[in-house]
mmCIF file of C-alpha atoms in Angstrom:
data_model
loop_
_atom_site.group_PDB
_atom_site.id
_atom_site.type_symbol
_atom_site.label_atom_id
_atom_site.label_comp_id
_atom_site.label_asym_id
_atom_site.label_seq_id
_atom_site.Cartn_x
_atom_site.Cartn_y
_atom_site.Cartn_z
ATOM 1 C CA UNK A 1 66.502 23.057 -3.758
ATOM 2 C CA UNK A 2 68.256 20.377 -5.734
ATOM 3 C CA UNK A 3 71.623 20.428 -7.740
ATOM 4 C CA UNK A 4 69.345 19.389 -10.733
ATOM 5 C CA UNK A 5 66.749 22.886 -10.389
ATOM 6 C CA UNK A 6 70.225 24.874 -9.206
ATOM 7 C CA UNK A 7 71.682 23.737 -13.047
ATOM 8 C CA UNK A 8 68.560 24.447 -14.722
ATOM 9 C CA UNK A 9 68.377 27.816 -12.828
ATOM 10 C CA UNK A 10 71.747 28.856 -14.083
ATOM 11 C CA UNK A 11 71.039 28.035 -17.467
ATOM 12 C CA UNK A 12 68.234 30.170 -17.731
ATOM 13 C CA UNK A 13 65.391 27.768 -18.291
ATOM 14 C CA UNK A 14 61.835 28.969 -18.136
ATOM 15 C CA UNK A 15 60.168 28.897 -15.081
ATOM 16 C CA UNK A 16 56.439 28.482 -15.064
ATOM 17 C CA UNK A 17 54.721 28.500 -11.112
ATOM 18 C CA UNK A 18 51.059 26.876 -11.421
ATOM 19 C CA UNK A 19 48.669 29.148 -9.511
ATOM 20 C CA UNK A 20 45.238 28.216 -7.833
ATOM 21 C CA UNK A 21 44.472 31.194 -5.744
ATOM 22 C CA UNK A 22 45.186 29.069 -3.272
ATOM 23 C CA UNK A 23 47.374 30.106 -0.094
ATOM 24 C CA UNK A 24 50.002 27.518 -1.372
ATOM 25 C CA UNK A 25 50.677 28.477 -4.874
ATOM 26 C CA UNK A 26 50.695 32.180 -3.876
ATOM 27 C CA UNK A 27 53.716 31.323 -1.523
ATOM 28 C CA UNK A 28 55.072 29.306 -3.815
ATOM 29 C CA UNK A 29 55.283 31.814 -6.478
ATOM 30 C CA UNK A 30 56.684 34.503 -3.713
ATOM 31 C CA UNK A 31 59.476 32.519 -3.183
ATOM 32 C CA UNK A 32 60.251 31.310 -6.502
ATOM 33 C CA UNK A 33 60.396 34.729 -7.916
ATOM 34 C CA UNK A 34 62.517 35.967 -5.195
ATOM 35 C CA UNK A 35 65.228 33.382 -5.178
ATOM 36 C CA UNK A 36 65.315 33.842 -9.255
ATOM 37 C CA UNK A 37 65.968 37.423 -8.723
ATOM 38 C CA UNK A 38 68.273 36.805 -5.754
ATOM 39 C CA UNK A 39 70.125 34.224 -8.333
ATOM 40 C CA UNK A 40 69.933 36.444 -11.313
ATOM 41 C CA UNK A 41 68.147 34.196 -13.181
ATOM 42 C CA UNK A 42 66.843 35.831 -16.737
ATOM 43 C CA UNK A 43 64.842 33.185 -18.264
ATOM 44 C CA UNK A 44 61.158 33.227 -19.236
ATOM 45 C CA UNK A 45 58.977 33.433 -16.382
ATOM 46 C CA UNK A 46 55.169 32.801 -16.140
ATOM 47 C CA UNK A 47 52.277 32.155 -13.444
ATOM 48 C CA UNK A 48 49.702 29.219 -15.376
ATOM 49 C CA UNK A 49 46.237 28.999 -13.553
ATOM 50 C CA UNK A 50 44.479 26.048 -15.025
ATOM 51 C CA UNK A 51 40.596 27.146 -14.670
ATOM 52 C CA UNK A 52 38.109 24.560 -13.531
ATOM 53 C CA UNK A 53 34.986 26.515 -14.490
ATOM 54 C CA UNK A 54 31.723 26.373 -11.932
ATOM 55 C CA UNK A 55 33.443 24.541 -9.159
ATOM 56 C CA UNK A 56 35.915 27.582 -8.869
ATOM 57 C CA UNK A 57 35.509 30.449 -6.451
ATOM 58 C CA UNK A 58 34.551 33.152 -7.751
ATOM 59 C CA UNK A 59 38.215 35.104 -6.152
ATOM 60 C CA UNK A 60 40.574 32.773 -7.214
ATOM 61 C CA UNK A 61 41.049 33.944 -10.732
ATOM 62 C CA UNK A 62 41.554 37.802 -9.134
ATOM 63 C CA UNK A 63 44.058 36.465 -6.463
ATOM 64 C CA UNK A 64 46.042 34.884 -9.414
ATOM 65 C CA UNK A 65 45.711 38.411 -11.502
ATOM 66 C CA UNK A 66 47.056 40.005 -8.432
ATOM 67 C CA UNK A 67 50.173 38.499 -7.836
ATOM 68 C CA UNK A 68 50.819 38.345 -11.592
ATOM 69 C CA UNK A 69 50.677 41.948 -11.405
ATOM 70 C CA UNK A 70 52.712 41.987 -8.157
ATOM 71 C CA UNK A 71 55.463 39.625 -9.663
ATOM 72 C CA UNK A 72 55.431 41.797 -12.981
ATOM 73 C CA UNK A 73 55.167 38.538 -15.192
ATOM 74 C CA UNK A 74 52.166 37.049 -17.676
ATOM 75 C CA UNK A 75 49.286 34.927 -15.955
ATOM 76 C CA UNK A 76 48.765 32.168 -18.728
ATOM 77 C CA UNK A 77 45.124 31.235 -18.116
ATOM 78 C CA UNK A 78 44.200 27.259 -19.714
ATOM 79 C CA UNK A 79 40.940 25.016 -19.355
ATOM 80 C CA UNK A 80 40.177 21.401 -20.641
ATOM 81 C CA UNK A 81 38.517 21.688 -24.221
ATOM 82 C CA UNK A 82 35.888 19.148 -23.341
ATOM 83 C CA UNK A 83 34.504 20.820 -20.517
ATOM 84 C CA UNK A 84 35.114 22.200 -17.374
ATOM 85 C CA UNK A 85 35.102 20.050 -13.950
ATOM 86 C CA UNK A 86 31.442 19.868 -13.405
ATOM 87 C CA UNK A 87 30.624 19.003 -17.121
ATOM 88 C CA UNK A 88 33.294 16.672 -16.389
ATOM 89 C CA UNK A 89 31.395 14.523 -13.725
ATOM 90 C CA UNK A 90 27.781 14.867 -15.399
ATOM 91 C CA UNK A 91 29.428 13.221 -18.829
ATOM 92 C CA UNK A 92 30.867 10.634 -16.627
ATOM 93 C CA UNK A 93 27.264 9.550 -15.009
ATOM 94 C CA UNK A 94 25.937 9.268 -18.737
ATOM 95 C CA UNK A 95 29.040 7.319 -19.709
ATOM 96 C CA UNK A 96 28.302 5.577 -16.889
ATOM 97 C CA UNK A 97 24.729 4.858 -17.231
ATOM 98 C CA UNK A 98 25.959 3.682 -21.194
ATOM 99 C CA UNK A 99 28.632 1.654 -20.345
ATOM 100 C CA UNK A 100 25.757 -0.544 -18.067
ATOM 101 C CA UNK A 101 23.314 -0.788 -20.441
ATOM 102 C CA UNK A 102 25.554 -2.336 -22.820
ATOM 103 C CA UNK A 103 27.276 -4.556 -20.066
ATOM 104 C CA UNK A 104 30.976 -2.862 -20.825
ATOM 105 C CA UNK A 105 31.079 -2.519 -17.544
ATOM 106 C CA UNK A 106 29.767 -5.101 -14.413
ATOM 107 C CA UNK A 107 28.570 -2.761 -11.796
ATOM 108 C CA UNK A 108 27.649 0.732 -11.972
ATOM 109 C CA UNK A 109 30.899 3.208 -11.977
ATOM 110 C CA UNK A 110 30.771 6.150 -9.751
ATOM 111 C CA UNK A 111 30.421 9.887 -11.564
ATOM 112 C CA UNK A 112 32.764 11.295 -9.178
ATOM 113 C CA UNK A 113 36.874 11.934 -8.583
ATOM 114 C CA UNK A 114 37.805 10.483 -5.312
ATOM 115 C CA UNK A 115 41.062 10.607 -3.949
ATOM 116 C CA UNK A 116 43.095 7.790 -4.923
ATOM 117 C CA UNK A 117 41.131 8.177 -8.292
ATOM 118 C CA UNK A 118 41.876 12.071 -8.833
ATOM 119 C CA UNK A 119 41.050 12.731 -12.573
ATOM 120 C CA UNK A 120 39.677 15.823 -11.705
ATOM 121 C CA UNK A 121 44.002 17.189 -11.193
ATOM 122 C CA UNK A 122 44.958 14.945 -13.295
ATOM 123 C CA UNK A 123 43.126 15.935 -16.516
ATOM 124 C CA UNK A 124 41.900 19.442 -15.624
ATOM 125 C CA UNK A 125 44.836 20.842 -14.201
ATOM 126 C CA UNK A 126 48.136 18.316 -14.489
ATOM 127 C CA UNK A 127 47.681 17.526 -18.288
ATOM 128 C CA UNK A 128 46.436 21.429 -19.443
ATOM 129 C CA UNK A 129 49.536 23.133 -18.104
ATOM 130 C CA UNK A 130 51.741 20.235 -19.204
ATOM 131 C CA UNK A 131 50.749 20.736 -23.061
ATOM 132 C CA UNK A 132 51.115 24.358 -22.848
ATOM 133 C CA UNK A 133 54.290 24.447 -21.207
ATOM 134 C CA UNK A 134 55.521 22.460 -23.610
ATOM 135 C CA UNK A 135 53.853 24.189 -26.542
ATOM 136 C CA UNK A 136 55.293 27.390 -25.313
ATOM 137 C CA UNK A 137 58.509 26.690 -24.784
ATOM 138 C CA UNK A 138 59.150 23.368 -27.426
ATOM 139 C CA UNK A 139 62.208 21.558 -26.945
ATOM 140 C CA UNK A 140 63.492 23.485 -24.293
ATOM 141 C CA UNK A 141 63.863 21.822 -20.351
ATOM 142 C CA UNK A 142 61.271 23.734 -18.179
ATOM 143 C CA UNK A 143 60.531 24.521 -14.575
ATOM 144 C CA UNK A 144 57.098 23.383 -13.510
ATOM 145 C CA UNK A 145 56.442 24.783 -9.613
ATOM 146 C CA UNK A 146 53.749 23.552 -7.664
ATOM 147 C CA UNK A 147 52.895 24.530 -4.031
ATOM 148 C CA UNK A 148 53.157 21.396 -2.201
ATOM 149 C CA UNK A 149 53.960 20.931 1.015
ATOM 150 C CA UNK A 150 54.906 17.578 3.754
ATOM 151 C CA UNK A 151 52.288 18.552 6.265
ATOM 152 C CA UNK A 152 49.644 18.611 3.992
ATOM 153 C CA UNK A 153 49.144 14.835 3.857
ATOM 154 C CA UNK A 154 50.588 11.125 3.982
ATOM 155 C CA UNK A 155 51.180 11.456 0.585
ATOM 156 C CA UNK A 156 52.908 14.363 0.180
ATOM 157 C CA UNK A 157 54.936 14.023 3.194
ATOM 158 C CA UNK A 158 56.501 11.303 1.148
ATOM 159 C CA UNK A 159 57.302 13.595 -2.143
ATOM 160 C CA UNK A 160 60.754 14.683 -3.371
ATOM 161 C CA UNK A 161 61.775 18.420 -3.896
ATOM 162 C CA UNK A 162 61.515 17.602 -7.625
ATOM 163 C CA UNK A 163 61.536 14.897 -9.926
ATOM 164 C CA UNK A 164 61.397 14.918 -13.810
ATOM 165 C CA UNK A 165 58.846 13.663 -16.370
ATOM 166 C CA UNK A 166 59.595 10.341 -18.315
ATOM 167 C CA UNK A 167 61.311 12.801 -20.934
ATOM 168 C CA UNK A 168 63.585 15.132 -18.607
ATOM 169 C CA UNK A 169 61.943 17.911 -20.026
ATOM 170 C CA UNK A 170 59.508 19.159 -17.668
ATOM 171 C CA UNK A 171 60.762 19.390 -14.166
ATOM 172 C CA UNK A 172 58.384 19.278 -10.901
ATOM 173 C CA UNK A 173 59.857 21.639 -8.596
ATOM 174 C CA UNK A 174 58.150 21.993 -5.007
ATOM 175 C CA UNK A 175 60.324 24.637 -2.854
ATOM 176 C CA UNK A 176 58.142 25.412 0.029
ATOM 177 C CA UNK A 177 57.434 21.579 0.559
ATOM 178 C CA UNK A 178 59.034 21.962 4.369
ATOM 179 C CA UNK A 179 56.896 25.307 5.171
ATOM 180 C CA UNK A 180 54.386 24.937 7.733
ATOM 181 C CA UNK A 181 50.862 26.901 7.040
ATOM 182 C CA UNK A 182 51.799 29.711 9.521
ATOM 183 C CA UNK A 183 54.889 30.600 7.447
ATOM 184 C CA UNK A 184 52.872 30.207 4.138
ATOM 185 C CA UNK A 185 50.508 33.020 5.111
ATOM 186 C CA UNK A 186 53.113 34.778 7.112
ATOM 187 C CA UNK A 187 55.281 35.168 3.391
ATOM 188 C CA UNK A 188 51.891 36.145 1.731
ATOM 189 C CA UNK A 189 51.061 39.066 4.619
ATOM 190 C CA UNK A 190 54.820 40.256 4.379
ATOM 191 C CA UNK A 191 54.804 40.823 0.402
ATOM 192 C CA UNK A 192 51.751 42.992 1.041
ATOM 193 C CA UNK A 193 48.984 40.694 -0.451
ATOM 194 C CA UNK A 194 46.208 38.872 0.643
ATOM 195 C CA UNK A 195 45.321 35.406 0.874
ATOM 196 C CA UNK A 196 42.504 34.126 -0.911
ATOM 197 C CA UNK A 197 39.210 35.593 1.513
ATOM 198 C CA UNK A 198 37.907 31.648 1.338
ATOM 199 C CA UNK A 199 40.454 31.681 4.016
ATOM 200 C CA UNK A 200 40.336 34.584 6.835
ATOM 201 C CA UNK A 201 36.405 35.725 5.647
ATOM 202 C CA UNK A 202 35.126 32.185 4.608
ATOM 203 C CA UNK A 203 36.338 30.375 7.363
ATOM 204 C CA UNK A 204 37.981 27.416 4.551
ATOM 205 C CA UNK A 205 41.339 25.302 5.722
ATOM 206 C CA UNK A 206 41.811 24.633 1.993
ATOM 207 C CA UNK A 207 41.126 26.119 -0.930
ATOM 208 C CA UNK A 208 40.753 24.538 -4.497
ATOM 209 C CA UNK A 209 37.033 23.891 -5.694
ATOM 210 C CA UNK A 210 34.344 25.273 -3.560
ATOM 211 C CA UNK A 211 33.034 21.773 -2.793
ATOM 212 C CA UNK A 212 35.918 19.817 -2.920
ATOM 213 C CA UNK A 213 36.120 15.918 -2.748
ATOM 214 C CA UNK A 214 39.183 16.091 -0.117
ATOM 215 C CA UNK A 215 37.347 18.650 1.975
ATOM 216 C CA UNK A 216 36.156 18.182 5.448
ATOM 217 C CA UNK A 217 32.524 18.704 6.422
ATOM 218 C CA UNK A 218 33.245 21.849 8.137
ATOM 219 C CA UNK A 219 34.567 23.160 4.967
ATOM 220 C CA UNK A 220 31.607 21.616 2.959
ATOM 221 C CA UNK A 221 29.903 23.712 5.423
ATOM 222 C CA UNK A 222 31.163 26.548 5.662
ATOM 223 C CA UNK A 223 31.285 27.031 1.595
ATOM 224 C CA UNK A 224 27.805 26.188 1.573
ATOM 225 C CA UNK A 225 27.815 29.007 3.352
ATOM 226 C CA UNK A 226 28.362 31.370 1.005
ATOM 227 C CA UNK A 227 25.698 32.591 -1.381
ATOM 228 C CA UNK A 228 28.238 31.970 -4.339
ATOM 229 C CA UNK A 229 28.123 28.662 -3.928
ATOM 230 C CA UNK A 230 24.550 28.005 -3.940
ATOM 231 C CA UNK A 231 24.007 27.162 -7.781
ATOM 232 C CA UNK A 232 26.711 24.635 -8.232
ATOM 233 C CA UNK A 233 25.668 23.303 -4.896
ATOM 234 C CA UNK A 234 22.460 22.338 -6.137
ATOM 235 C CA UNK A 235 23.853 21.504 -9.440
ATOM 236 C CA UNK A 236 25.916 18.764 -7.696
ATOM 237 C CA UNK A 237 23.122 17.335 -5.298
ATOM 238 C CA UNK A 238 21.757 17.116 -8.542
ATOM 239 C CA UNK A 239 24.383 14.875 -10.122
ATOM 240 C CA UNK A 240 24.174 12.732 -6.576
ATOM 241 C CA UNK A 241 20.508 12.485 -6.559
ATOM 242 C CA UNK A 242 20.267 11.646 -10.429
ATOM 243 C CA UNK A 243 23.322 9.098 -9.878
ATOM 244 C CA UNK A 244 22.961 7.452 -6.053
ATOM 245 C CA UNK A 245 26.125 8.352 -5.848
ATOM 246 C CA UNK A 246 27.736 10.120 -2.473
ATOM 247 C CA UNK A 247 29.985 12.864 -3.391
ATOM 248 C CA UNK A 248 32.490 12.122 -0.980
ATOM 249 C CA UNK A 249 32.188 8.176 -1.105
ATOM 250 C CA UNK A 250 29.367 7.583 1.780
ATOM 251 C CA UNK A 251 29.250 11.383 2.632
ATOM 252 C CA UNK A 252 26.450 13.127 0.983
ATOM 253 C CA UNK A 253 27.179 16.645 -0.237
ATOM 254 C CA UNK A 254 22.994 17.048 0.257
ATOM 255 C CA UNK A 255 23.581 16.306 3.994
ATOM 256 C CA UNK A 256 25.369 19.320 4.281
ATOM 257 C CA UNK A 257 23.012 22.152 4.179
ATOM 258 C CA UNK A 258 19.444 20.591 2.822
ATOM 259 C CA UNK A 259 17.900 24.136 3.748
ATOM 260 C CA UNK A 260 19.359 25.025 0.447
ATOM 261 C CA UNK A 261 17.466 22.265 -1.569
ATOM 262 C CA UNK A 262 14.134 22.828 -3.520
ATOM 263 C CA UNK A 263 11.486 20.263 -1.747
ATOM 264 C CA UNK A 264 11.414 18.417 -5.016
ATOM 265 C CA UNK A 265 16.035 17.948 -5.152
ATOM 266 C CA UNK A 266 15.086 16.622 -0.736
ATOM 267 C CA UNK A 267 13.033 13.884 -1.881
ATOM 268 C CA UNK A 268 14.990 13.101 -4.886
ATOM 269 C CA UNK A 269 17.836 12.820 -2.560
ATOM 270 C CA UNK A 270 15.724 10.511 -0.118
ATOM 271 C CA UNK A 271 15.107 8.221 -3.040
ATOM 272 C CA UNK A 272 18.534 7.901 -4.218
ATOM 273 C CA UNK A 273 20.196 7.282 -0.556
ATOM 274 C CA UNK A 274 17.622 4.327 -0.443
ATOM 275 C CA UNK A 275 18.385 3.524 -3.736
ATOM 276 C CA UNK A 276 22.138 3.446 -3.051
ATOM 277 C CA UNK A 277 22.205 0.896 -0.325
ATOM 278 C CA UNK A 278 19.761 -1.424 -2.440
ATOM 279 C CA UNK A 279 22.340 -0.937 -4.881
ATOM 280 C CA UNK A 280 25.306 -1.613 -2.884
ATOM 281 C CA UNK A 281 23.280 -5.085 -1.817
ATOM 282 C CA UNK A 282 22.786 -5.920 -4.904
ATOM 283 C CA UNK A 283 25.792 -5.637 -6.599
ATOM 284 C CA UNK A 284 27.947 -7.154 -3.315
ATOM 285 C CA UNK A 285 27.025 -10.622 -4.740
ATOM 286 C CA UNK A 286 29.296 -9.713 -7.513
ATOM 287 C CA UNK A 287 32.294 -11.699 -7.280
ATOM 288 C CA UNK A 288 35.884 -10.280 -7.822
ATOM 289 C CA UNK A 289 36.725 -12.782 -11.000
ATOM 290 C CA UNK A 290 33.397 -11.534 -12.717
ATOM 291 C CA UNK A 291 34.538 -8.019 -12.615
ATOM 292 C CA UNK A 292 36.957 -6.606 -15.942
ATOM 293 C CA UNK A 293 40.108 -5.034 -15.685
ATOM 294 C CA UNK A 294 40.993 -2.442 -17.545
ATOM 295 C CA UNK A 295 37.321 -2.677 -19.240
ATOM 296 C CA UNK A 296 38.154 -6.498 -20.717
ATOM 297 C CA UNK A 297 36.879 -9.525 -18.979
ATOM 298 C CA UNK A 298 39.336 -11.697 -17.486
ATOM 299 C CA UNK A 299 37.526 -15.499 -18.502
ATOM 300 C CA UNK A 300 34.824 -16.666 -19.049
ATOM 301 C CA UNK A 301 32.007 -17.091 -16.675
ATOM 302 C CA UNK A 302 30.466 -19.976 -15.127
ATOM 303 C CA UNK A 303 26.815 -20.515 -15.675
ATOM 304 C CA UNK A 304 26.396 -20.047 -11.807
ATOM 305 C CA UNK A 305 28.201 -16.855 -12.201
ATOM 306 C CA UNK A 306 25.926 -15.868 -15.571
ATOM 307 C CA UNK A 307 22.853 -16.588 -13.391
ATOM 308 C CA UNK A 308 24.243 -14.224 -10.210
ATOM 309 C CA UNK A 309 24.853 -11.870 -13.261
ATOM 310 C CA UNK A 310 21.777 -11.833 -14.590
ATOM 311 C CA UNK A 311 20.139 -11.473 -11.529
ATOM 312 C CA UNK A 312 22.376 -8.398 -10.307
ATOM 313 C CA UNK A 313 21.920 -6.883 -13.667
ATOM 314 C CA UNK A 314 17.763 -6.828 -13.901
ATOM 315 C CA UNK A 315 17.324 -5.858 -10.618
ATOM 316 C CA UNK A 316 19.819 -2.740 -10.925
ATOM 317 C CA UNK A 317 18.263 -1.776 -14.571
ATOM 318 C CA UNK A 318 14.618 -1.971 -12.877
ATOM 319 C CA UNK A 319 16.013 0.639 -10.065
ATOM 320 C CA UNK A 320 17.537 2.974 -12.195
ATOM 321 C CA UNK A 321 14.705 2.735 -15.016
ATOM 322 C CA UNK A 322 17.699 1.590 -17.430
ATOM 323 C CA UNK A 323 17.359 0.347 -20.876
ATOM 324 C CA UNK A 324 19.571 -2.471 -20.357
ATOM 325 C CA UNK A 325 20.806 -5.543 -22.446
ATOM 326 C CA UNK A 326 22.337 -8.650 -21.824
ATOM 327 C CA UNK A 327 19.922 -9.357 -19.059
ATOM 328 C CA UNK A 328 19.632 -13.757 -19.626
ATOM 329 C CA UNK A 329 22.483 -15.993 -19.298
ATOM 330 C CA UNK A 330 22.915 -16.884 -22.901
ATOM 331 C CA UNK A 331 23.680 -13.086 -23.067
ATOM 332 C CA UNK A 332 25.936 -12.770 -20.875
ATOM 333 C CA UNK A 333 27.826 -15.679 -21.840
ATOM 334 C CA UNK A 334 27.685 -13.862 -25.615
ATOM 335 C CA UNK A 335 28.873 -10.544 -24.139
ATOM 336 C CA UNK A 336 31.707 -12.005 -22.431
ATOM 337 C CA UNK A 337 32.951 -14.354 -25.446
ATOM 338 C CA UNK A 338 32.576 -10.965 -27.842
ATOM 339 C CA UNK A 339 34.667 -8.743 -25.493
ATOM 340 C CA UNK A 340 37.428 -11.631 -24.823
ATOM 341 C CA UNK A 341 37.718 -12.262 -28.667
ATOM 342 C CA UNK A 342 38.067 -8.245 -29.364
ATOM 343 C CA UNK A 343 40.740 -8.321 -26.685
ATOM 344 C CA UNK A 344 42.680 -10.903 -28.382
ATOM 345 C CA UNK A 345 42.252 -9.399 -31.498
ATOM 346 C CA UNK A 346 43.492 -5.944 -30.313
ATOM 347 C CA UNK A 347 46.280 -7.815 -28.214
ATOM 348 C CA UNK A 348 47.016 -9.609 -31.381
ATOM 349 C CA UNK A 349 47.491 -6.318 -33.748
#
């Protein structure tokens, strides 16, 4: 608790507890709910789940239901309008893929979240809730709970109680961020629910997606586990074999339980781990100044540089079978002066 939440509290604001499924957010909302009550707190109160789509367990969406219905309060379901999670990584591979051929990019950019690069929160879940909280409660100064906790990582050991957004409307409130795991599922057994069965049936330490990119390999495994999980399992050795792309940087999701694959998804695999580390030997000759930032090009490049360009470039379009440009010097050089001119043009405006 903070003096800032204890103010908004008093005056009523609504309260909105993001749910997962997840052991976290079903503590979090327990104790929320109960201090409001305790406080006698009579503002608008809601649980938000923000749905992912196919990466989801197939429970979570029931375990939110159920403690909506055990907190008597609405469970305001929202999903990105461009897709869900999955459709999210496949569009980034083609974008991907594009963004080579036309040289708007240097090397190759990966199709998947990782964890200092976590769109898949950030757009799915973070930025969903965010514009319906404030679409359903406009100008008003808002509670946003989340079920974070110290022990969970470096990262989070290092977050406040609660901070606000750049506007000091929404405020990020975390109140079980000192709880340890064993008083998490010890509030959820004394309200009379269950955890999420990922956890005590499953055999999962976290749960979020079924494959998720933060998860160890015994939780890769034992979701794999589960029959569930087969068809988006595939569907993402899919998106790794089709991209050479590890899920999980140089851990491949295929790795984990092959005996799931058709024969013709092992030896597409095969091909793209090879093809991977002729990739990653390729592209290493790529120098740091060559690279954009922020999608512009920094300078200009040296015909050395061009040539170690070109190079890197045919050899990479001839492994993937892309339908590359810009593959000579003189087109480079072209590329780079277009893109540096737009920049200063757009800079300019």
């Amino acid at each position: 608790m903070t003096e800032d939440i204890e103010r908004l509290i008093s005056a009523n604001a609504p309260v909105a507890v993001g749910v997962s499924g997840g052991k976290d957010s079903q503590a979090a909302a327990l104790a929320t709910f109960h201090h409001l009550d305790t406080v006698g707190h009579t503002g608008p109160r809601i649980l938000i789940h923000a749905d992912l789509g196919a990466v989801e367990w197939d429970d979570s969406l029931r375990i939110c239901e159920e403690l909506s219905d055990h907190l008597n309060c609405d469970l305001v379901v929202v999903r990105r309008k461009a897709g869900d999670l999955m459709d999210r990584w496949e569009r980034r591979w083609v974008l991907s893929k594009s963004r080579y051929e036309t040289l708007s990019s240097v090397t190759l950019i990966p199709c998947w979240s990782t964890p200092s690069m976590r769109f898949c929160t950030s757009e799915l879940k973070t930025h969903v809730i965010m514009a319906e909280l404030k679409r359903r409660f406009k100008g008003q100064k808002i509670l946003n709970v989340i079920g974070v906790r110290r022990d969970e990582s470096a990262a989070r050991a290092r977050m406040s109680i609660a901070d606000p957004d750049s506007a000091a409307q929404v405020w990020t409130w975390r109140p079980i961020i000192e709880r340890t795991t064993d008083e998490v599922f010890g509030m959820i057994d004394s309200s009379g629910l269950r955890p999420h069965p990922a956890y005590r049936v499953h055999g999962m330490t976290r749960v979020s997606c079924r494959f998720c990119i933060m998860s160890s390999v015994a939780d890769l495994t034992a979701a794999s586990a589960v029959e569930e999980s087969h068809d988006i399992y595939r569907r993402m050795v899919k998106l790794e074999a089709d991209s050479s792309f590890a899920f999980q940087g140089s851990r491949w999701l295929g790795d984990v339980a092959p005996h799931l694959l058709p024969s013709d998804l092992k030896e597409a695999m095969e091909v793209a781990q090879k093809r991977a580390v002729l990739r990653r030997e390729i592209e290493s000759r790529v120098t740091k100044p060559m690279l954009y930032v922020k999608g512009w090009p920094t300078r200009m490049l040296t015909n050395d540089e061009a040539e170690i360009l070109a190079t890197v470039r045919n050899q990479v379009t001839e492994l993937y079978g892309f339908a590359s440009n810009c593959l000579t010097v003189d087109s480079i050089h072209q590329r780079y002066a277009d893109l540096l001119e737009e920049k200063s043009a757009r800079e300019a405006a």
